[in-house]
Each structure stands twice: as structure tokens, then as C-alpha cells.
XYZ file of N, CA and C in Angstrom:
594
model
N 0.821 -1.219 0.000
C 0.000 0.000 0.000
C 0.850 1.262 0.000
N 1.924 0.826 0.509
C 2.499 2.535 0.907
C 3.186 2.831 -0.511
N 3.410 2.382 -1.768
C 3.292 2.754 -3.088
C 2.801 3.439 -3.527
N 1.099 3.000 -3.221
C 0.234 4.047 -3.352
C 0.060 5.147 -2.956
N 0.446 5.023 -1.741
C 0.235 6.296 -0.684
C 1.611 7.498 -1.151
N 2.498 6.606 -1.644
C 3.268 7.645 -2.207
C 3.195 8.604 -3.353
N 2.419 7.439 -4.298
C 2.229 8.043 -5.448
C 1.400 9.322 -5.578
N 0.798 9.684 -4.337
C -0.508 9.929 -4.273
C 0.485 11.575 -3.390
N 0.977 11.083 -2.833
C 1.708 12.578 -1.688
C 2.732 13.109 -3.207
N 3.217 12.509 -4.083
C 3.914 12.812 -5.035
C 3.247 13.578 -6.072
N 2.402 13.136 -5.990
C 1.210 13.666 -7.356
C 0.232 14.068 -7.112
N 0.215 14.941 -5.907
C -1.720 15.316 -5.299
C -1.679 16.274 -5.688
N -1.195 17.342 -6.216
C -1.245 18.687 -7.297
C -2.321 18.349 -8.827
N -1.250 17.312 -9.066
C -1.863 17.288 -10.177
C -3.059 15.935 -10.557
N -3.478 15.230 -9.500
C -4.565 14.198 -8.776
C -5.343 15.313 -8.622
N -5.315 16.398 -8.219
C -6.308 16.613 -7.208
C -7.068 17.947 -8.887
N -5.811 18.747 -9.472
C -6.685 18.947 -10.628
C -7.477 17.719 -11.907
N -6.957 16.876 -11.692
C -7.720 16.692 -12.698
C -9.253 15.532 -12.061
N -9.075 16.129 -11.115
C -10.695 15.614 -10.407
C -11.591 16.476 -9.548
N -10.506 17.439 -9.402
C -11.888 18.561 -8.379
C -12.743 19.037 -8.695
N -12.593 19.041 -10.769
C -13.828 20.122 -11.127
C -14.387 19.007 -11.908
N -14.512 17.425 -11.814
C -15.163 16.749 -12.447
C -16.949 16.621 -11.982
N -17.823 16.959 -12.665
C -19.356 17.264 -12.051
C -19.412 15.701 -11.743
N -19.349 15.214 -10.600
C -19.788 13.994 -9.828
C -21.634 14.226 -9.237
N -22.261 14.868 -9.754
C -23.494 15.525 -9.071
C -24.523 13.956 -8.871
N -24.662 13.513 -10.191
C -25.389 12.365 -10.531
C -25.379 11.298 -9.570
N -24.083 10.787 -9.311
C -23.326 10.120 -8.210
C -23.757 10.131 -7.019
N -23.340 11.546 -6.665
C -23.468 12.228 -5.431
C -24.946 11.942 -4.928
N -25.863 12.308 -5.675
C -27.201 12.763 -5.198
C -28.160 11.103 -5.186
N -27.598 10.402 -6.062
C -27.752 8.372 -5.795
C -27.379 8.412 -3.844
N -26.526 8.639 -3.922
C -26.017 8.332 -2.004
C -26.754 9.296 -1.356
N -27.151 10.553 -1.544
C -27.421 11.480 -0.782
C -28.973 10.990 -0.552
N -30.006 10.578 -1.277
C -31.084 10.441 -1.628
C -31.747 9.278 -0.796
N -30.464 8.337 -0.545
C -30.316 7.392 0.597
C -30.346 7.752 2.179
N -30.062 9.066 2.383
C -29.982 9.246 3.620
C -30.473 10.439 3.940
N -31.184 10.672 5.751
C -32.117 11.600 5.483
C -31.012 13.016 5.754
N -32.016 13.797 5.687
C -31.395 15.423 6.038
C -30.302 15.401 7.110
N -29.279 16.159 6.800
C -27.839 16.217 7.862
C -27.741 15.303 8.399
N -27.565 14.193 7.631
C -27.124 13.199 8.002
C -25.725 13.121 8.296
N -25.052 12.186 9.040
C -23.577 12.203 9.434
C -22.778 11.123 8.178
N -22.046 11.636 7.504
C -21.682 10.872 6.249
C -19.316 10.592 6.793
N -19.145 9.945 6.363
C -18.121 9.485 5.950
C -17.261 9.328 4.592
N -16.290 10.489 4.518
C -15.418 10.438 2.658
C -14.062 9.793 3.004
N -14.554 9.128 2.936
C -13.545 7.788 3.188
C -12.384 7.569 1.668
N -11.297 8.027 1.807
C -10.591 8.579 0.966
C -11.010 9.790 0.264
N -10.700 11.060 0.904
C -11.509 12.077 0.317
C -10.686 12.775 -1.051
N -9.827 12.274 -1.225
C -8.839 12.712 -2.109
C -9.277 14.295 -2.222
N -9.409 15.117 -3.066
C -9.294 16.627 -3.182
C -10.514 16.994 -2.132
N -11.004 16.305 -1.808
C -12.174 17.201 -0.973
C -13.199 17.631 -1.835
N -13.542 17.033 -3.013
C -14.845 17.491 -3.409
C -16.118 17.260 -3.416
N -16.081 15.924 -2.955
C -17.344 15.431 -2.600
C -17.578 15.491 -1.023
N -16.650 16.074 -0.353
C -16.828 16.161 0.915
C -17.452 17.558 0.577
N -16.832 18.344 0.003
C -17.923 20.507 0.063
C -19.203 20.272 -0.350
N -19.283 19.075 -1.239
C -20.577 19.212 -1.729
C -21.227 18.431 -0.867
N -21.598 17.613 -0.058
C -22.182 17.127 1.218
C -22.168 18.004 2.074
N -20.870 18.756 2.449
C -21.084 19.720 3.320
C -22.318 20.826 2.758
N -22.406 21.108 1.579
C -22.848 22.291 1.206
C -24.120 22.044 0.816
N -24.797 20.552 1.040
C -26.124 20.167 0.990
C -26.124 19.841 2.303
N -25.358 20.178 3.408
C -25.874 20.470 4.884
C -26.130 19.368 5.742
N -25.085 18.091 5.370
C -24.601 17.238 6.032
C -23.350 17.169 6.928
N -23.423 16.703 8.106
C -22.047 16.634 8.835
C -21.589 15.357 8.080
N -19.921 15.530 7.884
C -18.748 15.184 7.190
C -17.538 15.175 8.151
N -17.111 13.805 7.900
C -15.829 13.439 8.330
C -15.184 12.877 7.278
N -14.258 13.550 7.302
C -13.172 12.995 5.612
C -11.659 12.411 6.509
N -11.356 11.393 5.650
C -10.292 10.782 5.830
C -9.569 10.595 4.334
N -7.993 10.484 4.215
C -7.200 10.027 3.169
C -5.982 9.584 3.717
N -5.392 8.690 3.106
C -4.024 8.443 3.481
C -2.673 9.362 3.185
N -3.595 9.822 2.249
C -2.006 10.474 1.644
C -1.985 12.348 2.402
N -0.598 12.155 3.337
C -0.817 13.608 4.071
C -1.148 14.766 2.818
N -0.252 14.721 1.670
C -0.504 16.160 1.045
C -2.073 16.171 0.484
N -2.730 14.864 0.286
C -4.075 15.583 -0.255
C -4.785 16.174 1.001
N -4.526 15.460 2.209
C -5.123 15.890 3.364
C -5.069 17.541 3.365
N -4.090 17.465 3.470
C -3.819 19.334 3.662
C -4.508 20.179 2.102
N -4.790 19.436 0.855
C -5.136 20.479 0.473
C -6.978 20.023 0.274
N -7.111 19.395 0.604
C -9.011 18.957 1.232
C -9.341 19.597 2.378
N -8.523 19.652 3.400
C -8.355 20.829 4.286
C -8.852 22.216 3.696
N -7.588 22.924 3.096
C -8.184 23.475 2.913
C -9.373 24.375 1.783
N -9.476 23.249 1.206
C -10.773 23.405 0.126
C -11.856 23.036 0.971
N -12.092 22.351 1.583
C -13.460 21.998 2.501
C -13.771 22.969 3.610
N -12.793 23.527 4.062
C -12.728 24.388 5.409
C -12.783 23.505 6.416
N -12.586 22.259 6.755
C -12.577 20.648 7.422
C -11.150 20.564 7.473
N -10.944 20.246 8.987
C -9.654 19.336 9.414
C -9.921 17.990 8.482
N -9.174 17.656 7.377
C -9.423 15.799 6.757
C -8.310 15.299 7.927
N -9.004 14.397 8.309
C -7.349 13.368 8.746
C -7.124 12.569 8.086
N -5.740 12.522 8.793
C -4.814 11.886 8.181
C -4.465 10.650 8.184
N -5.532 9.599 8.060
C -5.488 8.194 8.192
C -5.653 6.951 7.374
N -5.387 5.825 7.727
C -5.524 4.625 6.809
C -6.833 4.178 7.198
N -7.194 3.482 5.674
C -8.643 2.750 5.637
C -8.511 1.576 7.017
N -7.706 0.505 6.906
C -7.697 0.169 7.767
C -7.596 0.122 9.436
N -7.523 1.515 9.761
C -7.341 2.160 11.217
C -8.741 2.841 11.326
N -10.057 2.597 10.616
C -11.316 3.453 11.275
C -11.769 1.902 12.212
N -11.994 2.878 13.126
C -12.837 2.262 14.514
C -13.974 2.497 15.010
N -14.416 3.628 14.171
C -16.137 3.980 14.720
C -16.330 2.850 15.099
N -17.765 3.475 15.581
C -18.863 1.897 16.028
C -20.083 2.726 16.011
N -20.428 2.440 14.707
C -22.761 2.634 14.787
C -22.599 4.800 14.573
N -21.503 5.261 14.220
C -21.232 6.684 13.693
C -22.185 6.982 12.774
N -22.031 6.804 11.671
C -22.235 6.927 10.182
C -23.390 6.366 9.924
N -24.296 7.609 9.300
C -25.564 7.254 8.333
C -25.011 6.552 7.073
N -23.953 7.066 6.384
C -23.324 6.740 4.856
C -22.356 6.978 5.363
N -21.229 5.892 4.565
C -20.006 5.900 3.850
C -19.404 6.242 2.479
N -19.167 7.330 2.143
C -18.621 7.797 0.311
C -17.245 6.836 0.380
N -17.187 5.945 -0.107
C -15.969 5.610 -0.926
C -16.153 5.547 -1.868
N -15.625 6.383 -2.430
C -15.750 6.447 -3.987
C -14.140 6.480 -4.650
N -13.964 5.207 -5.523
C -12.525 4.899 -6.082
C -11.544 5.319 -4.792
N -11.494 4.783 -3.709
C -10.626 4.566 -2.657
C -10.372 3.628 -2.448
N -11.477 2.418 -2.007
C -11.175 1.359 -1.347
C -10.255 0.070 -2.234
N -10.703 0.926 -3.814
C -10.291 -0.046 -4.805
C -8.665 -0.327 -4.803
N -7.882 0.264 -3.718
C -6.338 0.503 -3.928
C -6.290 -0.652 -2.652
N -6.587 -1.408 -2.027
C -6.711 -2.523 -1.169
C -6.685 -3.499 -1.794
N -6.012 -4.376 -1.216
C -5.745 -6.332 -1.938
C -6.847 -6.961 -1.755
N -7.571 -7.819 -2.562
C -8.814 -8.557 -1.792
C -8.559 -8.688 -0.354
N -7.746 -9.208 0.337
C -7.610 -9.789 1.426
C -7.638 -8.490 2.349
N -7.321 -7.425 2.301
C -7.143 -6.245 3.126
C -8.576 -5.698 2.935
N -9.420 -5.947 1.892
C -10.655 -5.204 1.379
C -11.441 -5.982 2.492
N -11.533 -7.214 2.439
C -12.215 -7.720 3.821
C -12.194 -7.463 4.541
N -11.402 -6.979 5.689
C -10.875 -6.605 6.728
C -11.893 -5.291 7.051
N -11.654 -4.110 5.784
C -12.108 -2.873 5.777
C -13.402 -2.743 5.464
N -14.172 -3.823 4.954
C -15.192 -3.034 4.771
C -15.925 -4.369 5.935
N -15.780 -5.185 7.017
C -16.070 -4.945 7.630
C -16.325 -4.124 8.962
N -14.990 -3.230 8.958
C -14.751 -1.870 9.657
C -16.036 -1.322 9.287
N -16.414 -1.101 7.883
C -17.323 0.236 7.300
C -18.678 -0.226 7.842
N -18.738 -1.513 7.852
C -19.961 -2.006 8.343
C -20.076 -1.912 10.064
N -19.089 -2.101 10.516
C -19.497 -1.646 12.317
C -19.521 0.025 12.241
N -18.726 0.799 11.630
C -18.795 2.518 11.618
C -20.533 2.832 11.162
N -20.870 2.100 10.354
C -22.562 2.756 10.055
C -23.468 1.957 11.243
N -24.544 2.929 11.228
C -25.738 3.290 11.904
C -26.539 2.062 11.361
N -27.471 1.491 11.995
C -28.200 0.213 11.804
C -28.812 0.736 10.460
N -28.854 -0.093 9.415
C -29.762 0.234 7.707
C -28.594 1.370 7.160
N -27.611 1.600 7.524
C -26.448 2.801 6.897
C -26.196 1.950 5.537
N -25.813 3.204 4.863
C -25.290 2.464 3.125
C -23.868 3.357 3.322
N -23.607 2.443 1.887
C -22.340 2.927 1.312
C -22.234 2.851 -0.240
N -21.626 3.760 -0.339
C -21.052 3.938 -2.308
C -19.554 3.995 -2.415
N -19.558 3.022 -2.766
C -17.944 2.387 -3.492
C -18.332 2.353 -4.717
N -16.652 2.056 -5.633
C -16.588 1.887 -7.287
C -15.390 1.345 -7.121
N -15.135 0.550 -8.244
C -13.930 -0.102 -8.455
C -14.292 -0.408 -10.102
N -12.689 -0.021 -10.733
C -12.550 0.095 -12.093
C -13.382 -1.951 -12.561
N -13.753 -1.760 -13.773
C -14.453 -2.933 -13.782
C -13.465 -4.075 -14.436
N -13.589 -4.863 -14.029
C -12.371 -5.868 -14.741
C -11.811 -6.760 -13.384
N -11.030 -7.856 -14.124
C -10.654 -8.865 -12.916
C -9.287 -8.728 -12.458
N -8.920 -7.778 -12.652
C -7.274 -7.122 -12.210
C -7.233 -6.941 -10.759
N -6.075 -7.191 -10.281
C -5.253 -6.995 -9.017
C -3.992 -7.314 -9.009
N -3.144 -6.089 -8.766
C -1.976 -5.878 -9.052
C -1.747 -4.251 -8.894
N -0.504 -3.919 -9.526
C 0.197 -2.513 -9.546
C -0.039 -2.331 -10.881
N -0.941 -0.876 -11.172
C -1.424 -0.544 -12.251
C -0.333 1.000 -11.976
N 0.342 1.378 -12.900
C 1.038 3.067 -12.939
C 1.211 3.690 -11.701
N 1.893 2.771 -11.057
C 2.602 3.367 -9.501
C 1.837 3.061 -8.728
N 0.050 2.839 -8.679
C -0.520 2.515 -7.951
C -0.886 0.806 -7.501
N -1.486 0.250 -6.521
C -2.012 -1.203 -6.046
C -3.438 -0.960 -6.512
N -4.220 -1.451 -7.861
C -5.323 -2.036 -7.629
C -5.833 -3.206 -7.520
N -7.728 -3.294 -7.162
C -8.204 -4.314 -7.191
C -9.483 -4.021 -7.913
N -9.424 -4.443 -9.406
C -10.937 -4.414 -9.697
C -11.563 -5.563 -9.713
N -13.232 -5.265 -10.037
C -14.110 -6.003 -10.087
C -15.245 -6.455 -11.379
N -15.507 -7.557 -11.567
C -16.253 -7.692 -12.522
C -17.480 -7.580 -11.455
N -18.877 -7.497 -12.140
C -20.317 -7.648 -10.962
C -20.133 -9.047 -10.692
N -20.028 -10.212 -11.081
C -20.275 -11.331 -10.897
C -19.255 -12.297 -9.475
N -18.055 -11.441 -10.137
C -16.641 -11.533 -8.760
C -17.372 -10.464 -7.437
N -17.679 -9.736 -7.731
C -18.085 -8.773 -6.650
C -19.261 -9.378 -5.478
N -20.170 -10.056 -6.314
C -21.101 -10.709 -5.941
C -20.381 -12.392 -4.891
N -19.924 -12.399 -5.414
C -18.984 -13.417 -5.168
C -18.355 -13.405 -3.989
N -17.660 -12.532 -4.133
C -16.642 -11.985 -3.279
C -17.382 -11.307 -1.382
N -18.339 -10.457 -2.365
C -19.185 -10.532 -0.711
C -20.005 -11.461 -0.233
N -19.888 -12.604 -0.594
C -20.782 -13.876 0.009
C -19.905 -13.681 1.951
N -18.758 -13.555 1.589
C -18.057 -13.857 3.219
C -17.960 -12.634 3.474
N -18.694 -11.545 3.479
C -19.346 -10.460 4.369
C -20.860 -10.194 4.349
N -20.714 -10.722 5.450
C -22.540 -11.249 5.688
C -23.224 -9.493 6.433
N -22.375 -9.014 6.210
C -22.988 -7.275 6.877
C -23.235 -6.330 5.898
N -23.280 -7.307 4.792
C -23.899 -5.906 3.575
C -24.323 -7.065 2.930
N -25.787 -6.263 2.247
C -26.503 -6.470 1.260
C -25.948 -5.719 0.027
N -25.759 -6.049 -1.363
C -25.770 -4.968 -2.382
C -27.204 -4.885 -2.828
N -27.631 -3.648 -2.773
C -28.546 -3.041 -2.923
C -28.742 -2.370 -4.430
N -28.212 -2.004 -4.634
C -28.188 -1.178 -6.057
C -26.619 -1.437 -6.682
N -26.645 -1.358 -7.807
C -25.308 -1.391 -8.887
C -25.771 -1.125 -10.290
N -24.588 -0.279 -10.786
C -24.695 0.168 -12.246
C -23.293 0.304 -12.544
N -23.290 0.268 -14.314
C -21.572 0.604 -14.235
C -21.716 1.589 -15.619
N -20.364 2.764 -15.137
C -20.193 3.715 -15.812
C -18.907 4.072 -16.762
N -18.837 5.031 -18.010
C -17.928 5.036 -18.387
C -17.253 6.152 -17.139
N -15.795 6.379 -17.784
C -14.927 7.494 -16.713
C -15.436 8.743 -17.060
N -15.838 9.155 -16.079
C -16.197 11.053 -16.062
C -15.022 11.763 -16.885
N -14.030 11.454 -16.298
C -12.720 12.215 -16.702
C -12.266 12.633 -17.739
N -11.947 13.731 -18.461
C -11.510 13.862 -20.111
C -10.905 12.863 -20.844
N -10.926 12.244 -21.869
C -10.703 11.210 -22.671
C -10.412 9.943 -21.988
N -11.092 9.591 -20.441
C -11.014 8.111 -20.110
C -12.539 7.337 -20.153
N -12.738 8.234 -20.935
C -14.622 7.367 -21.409
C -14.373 5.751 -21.680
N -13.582 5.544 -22.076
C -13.606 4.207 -22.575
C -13.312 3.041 -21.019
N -12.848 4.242 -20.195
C -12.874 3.216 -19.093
C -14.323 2.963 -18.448
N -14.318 1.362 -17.744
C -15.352 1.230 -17.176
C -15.430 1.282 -15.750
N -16.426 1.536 -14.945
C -16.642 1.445 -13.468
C -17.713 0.538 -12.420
N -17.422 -0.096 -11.808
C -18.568 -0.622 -11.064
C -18.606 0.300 -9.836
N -20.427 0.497 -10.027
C -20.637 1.357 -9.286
C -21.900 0.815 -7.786
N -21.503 0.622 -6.894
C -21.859 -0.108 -5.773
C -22.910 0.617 -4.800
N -24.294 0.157 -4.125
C -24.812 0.731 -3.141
C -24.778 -0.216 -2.249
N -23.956 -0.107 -1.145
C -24.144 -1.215 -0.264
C -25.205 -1.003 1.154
N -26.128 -1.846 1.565
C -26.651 -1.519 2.515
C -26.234 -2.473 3.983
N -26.101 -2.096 5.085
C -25.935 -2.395 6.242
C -27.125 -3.811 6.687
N -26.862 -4.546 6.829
C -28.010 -6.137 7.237
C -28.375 -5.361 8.671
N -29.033 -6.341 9.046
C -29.150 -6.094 10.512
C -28.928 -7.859 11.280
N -27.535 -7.872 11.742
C -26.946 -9.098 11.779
C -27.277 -9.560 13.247
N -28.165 -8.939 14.120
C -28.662 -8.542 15.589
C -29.545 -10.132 15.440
């Protein structure tokens, strides 16, 4: 992981332009629509902080986390939010969180570490809490351009959460890349909901 995390303190200038002004609205308002008014949300890799202003600025409390210190500091200060400065695997809530935003974060985790974490995400939410993850679509895991990914086909995904019995997938769609000329890439796009395992 700490590859990633480098790549990411090395290159958060130019990470963080070519995603802060991408209109994620569509996205956004799928998760938001899920949860009621000021709700307490989680940007669980907040990379530039943009989907954290815009939760903030539809008048939700927000806690942002990233690994990599320099995006921290500049989500900081684009959000007007302390982000901390932490690893996916070090959240400890318990029953916090209406929603979790991971959005293209969690996908930099090994299968085996992804288990681990998103049963974390599942004790951090509130009984019926969701979450929105994405992971590039395809059956890759490995080091893709300095970074560790793990993508997913729907069928592996499905698969794959049989041995996390604390989420339901609820909704899924998959998209091309928002981003200027990465249309051709694909995305799985995830609503996970919280069971009630009581």
C-alpha cells in the first residue's frame, strides 16, 4: 500500500486537478437520496475534498479521511474541514455513520485487506447505513502506474461478498470514466446496505 500512498503525496497537485472540477453531481445525489437530512456521512478517501464541500454544502455533517498527508492538507483546505490523516484500515467507529462515500478509494486494497475494511465500514454505520464504493471494472489486481489495484467484474463482486454477511448490495450500475478522454474506461458502481446481523 504505501506505493500508493506515495504516489498519491507525489502527485496530489496534479490528482487533485484533474478531479476537483469533475461534475460527480449524478453520483453524489444516488447516495445522498439514501440518507435523510444532515445526516452524518463518511469520505472515506476524500482525495481533493470534493465530494466532501458538496455534502457539506447540501448540509450534512462530514468526516473525511485520506491516506495520503498532502491531499489531506489540500481537502483541508478546500473543505474548510480538518481531513485526517489516516488509513482505511485504522477506522474504529462503532454505529457513527448514516453513509459511507468511498468512492474509487477502497479499490487501492488487496482482496484480502478489502475484507478486513469493509467490515470496519460495516461496524462505523448506523443500523440500515449504506455505502457507495466503485472499483474500475475488470478482474485485475496488481500494480497498475505506480498505484495497487483491485478491480471487479459484478459477478466476482457478488462473489466476493458472500463472506461479508454485513452488507446487502442493494443497487449497482456501471459507468464510463467522467474524466476527459477516459470514457472508454469502465466502473462498477456499488450501493451497499448495512443487514441487521442482531
Amino acid at each position: 500500500m504505501d506505493k500508493t500512498l506515495e504516489y498519491y503525496n507525489q502527485n496530489a497537485n496534479q490528482f487533485v486537478q484533474g478531479t476537483i472540477s469533475v461534475d460527480f453531481k449524478q453520483l453524489q445525489n444516488i447516495f445522498l437520496n439514501k440518507l435523510t437530512p444532515s445526516a452524518c456521512i463518511l469520505d472515506f478517501g476524500c482525495g481533493s475534498g470534493r465530494d466532501t464541500k458538496y455534502f457539506l454544502e447540501k448540509g450534512h455533517q462530514v468526516d473525511a479521511i485520506d491516506g495520503s498527508e498532502e491531499l489531506c492538507k489540500i481537502a483541508s483546505d478546500y473543505t474548510g474541514i480538518s481531513v485526517k490523516n489516516m488509513l482505511f484500515e485504522e477506522l474504529d467507529e462503532v454505529e457513527k455513520y448514516d453513509g459511507i462515500w468511498a468512492c474509487s478509494s477502497i479499490l487501492h486494497l488487496s482482496k484480502r485487506a478489502l475484507a478486513d475494511v469493509l467490515k470496519k465500514m460495516a461496524a462505523a454505520l448506523k443500523y440500515n447505513g449504506v455505502v457507495y464504493t466503485s472499483f474500475k471494472y475488470g478482474d485485475f489486481e496488481d500494480e497498475r502506474n505506480g498505484r495497487y489495484f483491485t478491480d471487479f467484474t459484478l459477478e466476482a463482486f457478488k462473489e466476493y461478498m458472500q463472506d461479508i454477511p454485513e452488507f446487502l448490495i442493494e443497487e449497482y450500475w456501471i459507468t464510463g470514466d467522467v474524466r476527459p478522454g477516459r470514457g472508454e474506461e469502465k466502473w462498477l458502481n456499488l450501493i451497499l446496505r448495512k443487514k441487521n446481523t442482531h
